[in-house]
CSV table of C-alpha atoms in Angstrom, one decimal:
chain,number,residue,atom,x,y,z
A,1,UNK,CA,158.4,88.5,225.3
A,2,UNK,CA,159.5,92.0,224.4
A,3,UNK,CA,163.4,93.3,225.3
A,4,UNK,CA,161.9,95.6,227.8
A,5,UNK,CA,160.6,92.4,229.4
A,6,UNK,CA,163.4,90.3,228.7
A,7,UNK,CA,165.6,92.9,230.8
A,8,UNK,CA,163.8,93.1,233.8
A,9,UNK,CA,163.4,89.2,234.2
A,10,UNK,CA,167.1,89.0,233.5
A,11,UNK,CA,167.6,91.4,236.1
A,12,UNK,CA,169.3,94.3,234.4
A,13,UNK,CA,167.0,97.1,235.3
A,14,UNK,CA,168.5,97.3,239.2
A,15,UNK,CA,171.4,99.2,238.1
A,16,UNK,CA,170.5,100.7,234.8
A,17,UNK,CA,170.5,104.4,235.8
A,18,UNK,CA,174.1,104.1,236.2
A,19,UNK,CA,175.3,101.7,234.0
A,20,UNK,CA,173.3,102.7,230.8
A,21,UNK,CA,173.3,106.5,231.6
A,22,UNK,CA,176.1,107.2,233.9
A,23,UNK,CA,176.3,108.6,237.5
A,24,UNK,CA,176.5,111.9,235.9
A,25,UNK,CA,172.8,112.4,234.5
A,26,UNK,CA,171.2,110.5,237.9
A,27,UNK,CA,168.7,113.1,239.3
A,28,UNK,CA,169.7,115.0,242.0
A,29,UNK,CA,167.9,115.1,245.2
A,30,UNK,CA,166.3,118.2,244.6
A,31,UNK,CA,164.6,117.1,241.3
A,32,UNK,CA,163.6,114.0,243.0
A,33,UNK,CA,160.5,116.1,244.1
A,34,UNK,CA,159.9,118.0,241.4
A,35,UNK,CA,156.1,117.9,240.0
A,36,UNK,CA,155.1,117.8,236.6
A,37,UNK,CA,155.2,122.1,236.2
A,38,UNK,CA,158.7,122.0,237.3
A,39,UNK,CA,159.7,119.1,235.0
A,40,UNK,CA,157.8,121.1,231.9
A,41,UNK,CA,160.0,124.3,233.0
A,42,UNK,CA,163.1,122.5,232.7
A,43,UNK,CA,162.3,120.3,229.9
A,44,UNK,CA,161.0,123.8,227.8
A,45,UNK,CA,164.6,125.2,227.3
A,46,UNK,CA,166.2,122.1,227.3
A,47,UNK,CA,168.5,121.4,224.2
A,48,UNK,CA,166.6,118.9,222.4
A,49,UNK,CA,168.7,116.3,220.4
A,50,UNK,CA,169.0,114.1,217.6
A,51,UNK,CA,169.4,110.6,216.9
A,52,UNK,CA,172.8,109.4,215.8
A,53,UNK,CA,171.8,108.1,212.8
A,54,UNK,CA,169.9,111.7,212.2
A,55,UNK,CA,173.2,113.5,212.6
A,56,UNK,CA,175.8,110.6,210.6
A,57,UNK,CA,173.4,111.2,207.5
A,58,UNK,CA,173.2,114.7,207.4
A,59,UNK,CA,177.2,115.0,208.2
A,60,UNK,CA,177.7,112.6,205.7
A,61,UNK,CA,175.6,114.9,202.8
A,62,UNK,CA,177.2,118.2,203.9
A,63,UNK,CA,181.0,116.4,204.0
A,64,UNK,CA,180.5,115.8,200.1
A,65,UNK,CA,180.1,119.3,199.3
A,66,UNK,CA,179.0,120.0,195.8
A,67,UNK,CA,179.5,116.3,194.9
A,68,UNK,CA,176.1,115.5,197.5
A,69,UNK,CA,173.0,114.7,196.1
A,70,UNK,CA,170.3,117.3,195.8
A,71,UNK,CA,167.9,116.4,197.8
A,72,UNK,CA,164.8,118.0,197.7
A,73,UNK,CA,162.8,119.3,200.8
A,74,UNK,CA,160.2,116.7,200.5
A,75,UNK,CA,162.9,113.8,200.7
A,76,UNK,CA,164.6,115.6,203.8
A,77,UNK,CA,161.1,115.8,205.2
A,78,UNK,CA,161.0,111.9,205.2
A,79,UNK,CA,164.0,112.2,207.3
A,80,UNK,CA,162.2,113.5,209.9
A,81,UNK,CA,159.6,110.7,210.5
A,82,UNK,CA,162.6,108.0,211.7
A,83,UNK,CA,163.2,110.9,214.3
A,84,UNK,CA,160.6,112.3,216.7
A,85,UNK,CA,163.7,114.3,218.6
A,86,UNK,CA,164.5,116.3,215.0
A,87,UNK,CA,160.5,116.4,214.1
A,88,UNK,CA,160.4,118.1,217.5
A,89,UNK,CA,163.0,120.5,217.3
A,90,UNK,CA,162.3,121.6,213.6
A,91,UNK,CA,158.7,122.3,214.9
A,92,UNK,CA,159.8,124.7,217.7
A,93,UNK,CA,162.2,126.5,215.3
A,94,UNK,CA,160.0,126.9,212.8
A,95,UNK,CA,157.0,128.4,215.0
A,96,UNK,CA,159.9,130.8,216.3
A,97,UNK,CA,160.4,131.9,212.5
A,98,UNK,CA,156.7,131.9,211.7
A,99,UNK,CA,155.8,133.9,215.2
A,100,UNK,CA,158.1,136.9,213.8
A,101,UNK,CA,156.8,137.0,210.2
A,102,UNK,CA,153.3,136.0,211.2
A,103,UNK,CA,153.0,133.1,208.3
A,104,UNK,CA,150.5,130.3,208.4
A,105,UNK,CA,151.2,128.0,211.3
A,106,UNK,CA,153.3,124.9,210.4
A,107,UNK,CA,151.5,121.5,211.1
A,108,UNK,CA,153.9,118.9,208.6
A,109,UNK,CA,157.5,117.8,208.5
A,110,UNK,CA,157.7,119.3,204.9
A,111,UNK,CA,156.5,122.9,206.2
A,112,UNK,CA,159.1,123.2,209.0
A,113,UNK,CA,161.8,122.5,206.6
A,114,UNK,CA,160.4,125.3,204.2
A,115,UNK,CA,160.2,127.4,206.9
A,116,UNK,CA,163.8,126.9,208.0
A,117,UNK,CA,165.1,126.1,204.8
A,118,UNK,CA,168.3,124.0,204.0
A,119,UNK,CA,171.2,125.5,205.1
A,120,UNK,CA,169.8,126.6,208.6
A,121,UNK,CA,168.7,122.9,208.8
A,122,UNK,CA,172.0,121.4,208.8
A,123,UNK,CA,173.2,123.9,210.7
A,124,UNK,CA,170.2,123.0,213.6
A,125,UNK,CA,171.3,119.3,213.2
A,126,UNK,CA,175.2,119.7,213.0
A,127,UNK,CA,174.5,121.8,216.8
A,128,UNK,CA,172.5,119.3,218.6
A,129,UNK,CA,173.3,117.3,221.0
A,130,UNK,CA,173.5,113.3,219.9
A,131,UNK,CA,171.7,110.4,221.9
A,132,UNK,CA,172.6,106.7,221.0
A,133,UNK,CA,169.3,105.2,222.1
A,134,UNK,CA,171.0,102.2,224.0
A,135,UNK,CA,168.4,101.0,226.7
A,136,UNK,CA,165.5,98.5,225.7
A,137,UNK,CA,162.9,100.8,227.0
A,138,UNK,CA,164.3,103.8,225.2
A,139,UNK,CA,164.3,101.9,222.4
A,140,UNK,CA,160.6,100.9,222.4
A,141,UNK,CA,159.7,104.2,222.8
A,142,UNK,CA,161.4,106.0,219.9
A,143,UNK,CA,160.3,102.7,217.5
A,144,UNK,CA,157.0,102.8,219.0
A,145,UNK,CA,156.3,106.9,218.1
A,146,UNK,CA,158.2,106.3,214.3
A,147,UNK,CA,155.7,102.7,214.0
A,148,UNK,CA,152.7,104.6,214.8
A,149,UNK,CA,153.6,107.6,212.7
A,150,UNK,CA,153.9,105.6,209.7
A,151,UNK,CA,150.7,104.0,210.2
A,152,UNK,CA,148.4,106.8,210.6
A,153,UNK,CA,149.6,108.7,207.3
A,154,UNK,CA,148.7,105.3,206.0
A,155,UNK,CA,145.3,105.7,207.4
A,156,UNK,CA,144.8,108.9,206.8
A,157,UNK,CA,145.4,108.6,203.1
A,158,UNK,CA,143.1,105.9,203.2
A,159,UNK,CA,140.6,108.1,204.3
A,160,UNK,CA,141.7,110.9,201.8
A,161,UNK,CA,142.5,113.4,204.5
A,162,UNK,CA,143.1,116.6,203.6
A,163,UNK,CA,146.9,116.7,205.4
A,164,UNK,CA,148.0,113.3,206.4
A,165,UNK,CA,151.1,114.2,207.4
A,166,UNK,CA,149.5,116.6,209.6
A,167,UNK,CA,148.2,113.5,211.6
A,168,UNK,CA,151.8,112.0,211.2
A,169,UNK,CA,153.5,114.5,212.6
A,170,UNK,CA,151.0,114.9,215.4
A,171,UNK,CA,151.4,111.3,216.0
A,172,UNK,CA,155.0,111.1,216.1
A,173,UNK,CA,155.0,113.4,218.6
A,174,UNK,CA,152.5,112.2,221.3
A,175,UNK,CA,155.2,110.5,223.0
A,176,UNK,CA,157.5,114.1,223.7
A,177,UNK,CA,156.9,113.5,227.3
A,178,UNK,CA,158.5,110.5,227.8
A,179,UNK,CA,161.4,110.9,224.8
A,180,UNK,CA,162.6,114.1,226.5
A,181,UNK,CA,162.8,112.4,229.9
A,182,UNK,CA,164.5,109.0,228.4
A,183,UNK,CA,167.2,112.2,227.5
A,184,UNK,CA,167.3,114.5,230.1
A,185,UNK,CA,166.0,112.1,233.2
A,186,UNK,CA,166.4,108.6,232.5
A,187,UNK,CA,165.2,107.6,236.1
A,188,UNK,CA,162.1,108.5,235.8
A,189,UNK,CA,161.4,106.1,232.8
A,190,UNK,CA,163.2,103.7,234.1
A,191,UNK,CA,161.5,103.7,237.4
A,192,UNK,CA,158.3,103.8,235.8
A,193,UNK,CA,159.1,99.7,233.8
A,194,UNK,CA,160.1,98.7,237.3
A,195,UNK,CA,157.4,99.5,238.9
A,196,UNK,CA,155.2,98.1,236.3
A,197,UNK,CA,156.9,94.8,235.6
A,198,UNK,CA,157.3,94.3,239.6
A,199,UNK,CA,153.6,94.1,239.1
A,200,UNK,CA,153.0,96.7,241.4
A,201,UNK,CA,150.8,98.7,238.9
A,202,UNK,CA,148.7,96.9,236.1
A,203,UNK,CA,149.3,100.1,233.8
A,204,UNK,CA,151.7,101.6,232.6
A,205,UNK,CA,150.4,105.0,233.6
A,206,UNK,CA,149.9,104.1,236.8
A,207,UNK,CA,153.1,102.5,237.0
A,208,UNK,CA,154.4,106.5,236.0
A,209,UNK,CA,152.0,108.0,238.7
A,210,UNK,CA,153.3,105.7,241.3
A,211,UNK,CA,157.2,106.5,240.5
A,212,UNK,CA,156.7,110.2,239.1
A,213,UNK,CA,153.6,111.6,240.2
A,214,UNK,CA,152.3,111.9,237.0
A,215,UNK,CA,151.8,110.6,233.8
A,216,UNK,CA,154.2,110.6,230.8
A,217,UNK,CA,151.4,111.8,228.5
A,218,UNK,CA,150.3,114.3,231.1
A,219,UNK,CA,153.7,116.0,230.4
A,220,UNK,CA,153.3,115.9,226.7
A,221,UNK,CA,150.4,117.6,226.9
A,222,UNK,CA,151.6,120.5,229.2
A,223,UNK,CA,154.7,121.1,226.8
A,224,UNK,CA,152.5,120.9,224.3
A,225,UNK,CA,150.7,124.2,225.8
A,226,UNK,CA,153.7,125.5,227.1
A,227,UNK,CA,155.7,125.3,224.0
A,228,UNK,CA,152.5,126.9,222.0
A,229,UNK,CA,152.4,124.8,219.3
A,230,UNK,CA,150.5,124.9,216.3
A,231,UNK,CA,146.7,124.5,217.1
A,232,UNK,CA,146.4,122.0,215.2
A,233,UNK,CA,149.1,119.5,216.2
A,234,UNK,CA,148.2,120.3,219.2
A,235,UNK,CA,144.6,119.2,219.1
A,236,UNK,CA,145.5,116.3,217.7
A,237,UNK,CA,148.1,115.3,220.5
A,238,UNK,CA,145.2,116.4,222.7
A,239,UNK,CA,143.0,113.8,221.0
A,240,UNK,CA,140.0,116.3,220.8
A,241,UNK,CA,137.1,113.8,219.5
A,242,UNK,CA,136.9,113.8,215.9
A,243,UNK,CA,138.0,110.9,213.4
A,244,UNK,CA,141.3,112.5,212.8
A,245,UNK,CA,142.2,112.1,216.5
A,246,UNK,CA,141.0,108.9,216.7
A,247,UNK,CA,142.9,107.9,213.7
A,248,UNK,CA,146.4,109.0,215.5
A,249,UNK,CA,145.4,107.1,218.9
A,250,UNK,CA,144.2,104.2,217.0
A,251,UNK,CA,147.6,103.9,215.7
A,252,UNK,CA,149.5,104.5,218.6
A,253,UNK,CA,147.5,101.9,220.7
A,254,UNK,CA,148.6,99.5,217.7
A,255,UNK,CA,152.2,100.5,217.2
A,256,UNK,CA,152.3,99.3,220.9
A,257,UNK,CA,150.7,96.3,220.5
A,258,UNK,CA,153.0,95.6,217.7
A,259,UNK,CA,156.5,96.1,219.8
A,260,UNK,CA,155.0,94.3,222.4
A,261,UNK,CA,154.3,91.4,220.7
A,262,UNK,CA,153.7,90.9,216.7
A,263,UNK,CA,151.3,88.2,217.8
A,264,UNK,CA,149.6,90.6,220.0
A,265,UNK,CA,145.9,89.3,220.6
A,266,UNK,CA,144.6,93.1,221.0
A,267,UNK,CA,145.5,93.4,217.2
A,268,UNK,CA,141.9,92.7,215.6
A,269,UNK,CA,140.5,95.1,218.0
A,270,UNK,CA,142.7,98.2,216.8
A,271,UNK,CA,141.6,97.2,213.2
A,272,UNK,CA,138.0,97.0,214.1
A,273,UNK,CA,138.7,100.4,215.8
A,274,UNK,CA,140.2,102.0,213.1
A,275,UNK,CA,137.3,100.8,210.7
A,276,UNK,CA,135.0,102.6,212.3
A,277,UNK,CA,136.3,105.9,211.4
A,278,UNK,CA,137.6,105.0,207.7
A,279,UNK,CA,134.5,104.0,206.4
A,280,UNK,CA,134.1,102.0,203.2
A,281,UNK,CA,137.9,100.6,203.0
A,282,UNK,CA,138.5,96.5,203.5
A,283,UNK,CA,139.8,95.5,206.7
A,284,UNK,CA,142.5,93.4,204.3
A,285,UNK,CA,143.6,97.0,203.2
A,286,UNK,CA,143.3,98.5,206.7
A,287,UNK,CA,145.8,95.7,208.0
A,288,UNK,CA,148.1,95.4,204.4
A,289,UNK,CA,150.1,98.6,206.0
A,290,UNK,CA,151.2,96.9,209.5
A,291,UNK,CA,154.6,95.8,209.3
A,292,UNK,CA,154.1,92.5,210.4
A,293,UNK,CA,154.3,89.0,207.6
A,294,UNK,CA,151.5,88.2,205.8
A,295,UNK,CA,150.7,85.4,208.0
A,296,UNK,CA,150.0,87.7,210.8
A,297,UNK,CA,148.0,89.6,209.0
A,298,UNK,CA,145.8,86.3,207.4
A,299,UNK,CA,145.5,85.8,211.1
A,300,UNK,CA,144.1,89.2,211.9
A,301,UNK,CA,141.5,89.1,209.4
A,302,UNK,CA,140.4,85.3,210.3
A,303,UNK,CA,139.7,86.4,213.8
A,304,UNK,CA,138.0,89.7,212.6
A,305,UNK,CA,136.2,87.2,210.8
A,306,UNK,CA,134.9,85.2,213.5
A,307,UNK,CA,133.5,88.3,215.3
């Protein structure tokens, strides 16, 4: 049973908003009927944060002064994939500095922080606000995006794609919709797992329809357009039907199934999925990357075996 699970059978979802989040960031009664255009005109200017952890390492580097470790842009860039807030943010920023010098759009982790460059970095971190991801269902959100972001730039360089990260980043940030509103409108989420482990939807996006009106990836696709992101990040959130797409979904359906449950029974199906459009590599190597023990994955393959 997953900790999103384990809290609602325990009870601990009927006074959450205030207890987790505070009386101070419950919604007030006029954004209790706002529709999904309203919620993407708030959530555009919104100041989007960072992860504690994000903001402890980068303090830590800049409080040693001359006496830090150089790191170079392509090791801050890993950085960014264990935080889907800061891969956010750095995106925006470095569209607005692109958009004035009219430079190649910026599609990877490593190109936003080129863009920006180091010092305007930490000073974009040191600025933001800091979340301490404390609920179980904010939690299996952020792992969920970070999970599936790892395994589609393993896919992708499986299938010797011209920018894996490309389909990393993009993947990392299907989830904005529903990250920004764990931040800024922790009802709605929260409402959304009640309603779904009530059982009075069988889906989770219908158990977001029911509550908000509209889907969390519904909103990530409107901020998507409203924020003008690259093109192509933005395809690839869209999911427009080509392998690379399919390769982000594909991992996002299986970083899911992972939290859920590492013995997840839908997990041969995402790697019979996923074989389809990375043609001539092993399922064995397909499922080598999951972060699950081997065991799990002898068990994948045996019942890939049996199809």
């Amino acid at each position: 049973m997953s900790e999103s699970r384990q809290a609602w059978k325990y009870g601990r979802y009927e006074k959450a908003e205030t207890a987790v989040f505070g009386a101070e960031n419950m919604l007030s009664r006029h954004q209790r009927s706002w529709g999904i255009e309203q919620w993407a005109a708030y959530l555009k200017d919104g100041d989007v944060p960072v992860l504690s952890a994000t903001r402890d390492f980068f303090q830590s580097l800049k409080s040693q002064g001359q006496d830090a470790p150089e790191f170079a842009p392509k090791e801050l860039a890993e950085r960014v994939h264990d935080d889907p807030y800061l891969a956010l943010k750095l995106l925006i920023e470095a569209e607005r500095h692109r958009s004035r010098r009219l430079g190649k759009e910026t599609t990877t982790q490593l190109a936003t922080i080129l863009q920006l460059g180091s010092d305007e970095l930490y000073a974009l971190i040191a600025d933001s606000p800091v979340v301490e991801v404390d609920h179980p269902g904010w939690k299996t959100a952020v792992s969920t995006a970070i999970m599936a972001s790892g395994i589609a730039r393993a896919w992708s360089n499986f299938r010797s794609d011209t920018s894996p990260e490309e389909i990393s980043l993009a993947t990392l940030l299907s989830e904005t919709g529903e990250l920004l509103l764990w931040h800024f409108a922790p009802e709605l989420p929260i409402q959304a797992i009640a309603e779904f482990e009530a059982g009075r939807a069988n889906r989770t996006s219908l158990a977001q329809l029911n509550t908000a009106g509209f889907t969390f990836r519904q909103l990530t696709l409107l901020l998507a357009d409203v924020w003008q992101l690259p093109q192509m990040i933005s395809q690839l959130i869209r999911g427009v039907d080509r392998p690379r797409t399919h390769i982000a979904q594909i991992a996002i359906d299986c970083a899911r199934h992972l939290m859920q449950n590492p013995d997840n029974p839908a997990l041969p199906s995402d790697i019979s999925n996923i074989a389809q459009y990375i043609p001539g590599i092993a399922k064995e190597k397909l499922i080598s990357i999951l972060p699950i023990s081997e065991t799990r994955r002898a068990h994948i393959l045996a019942c890939l075996q049996e199809e």
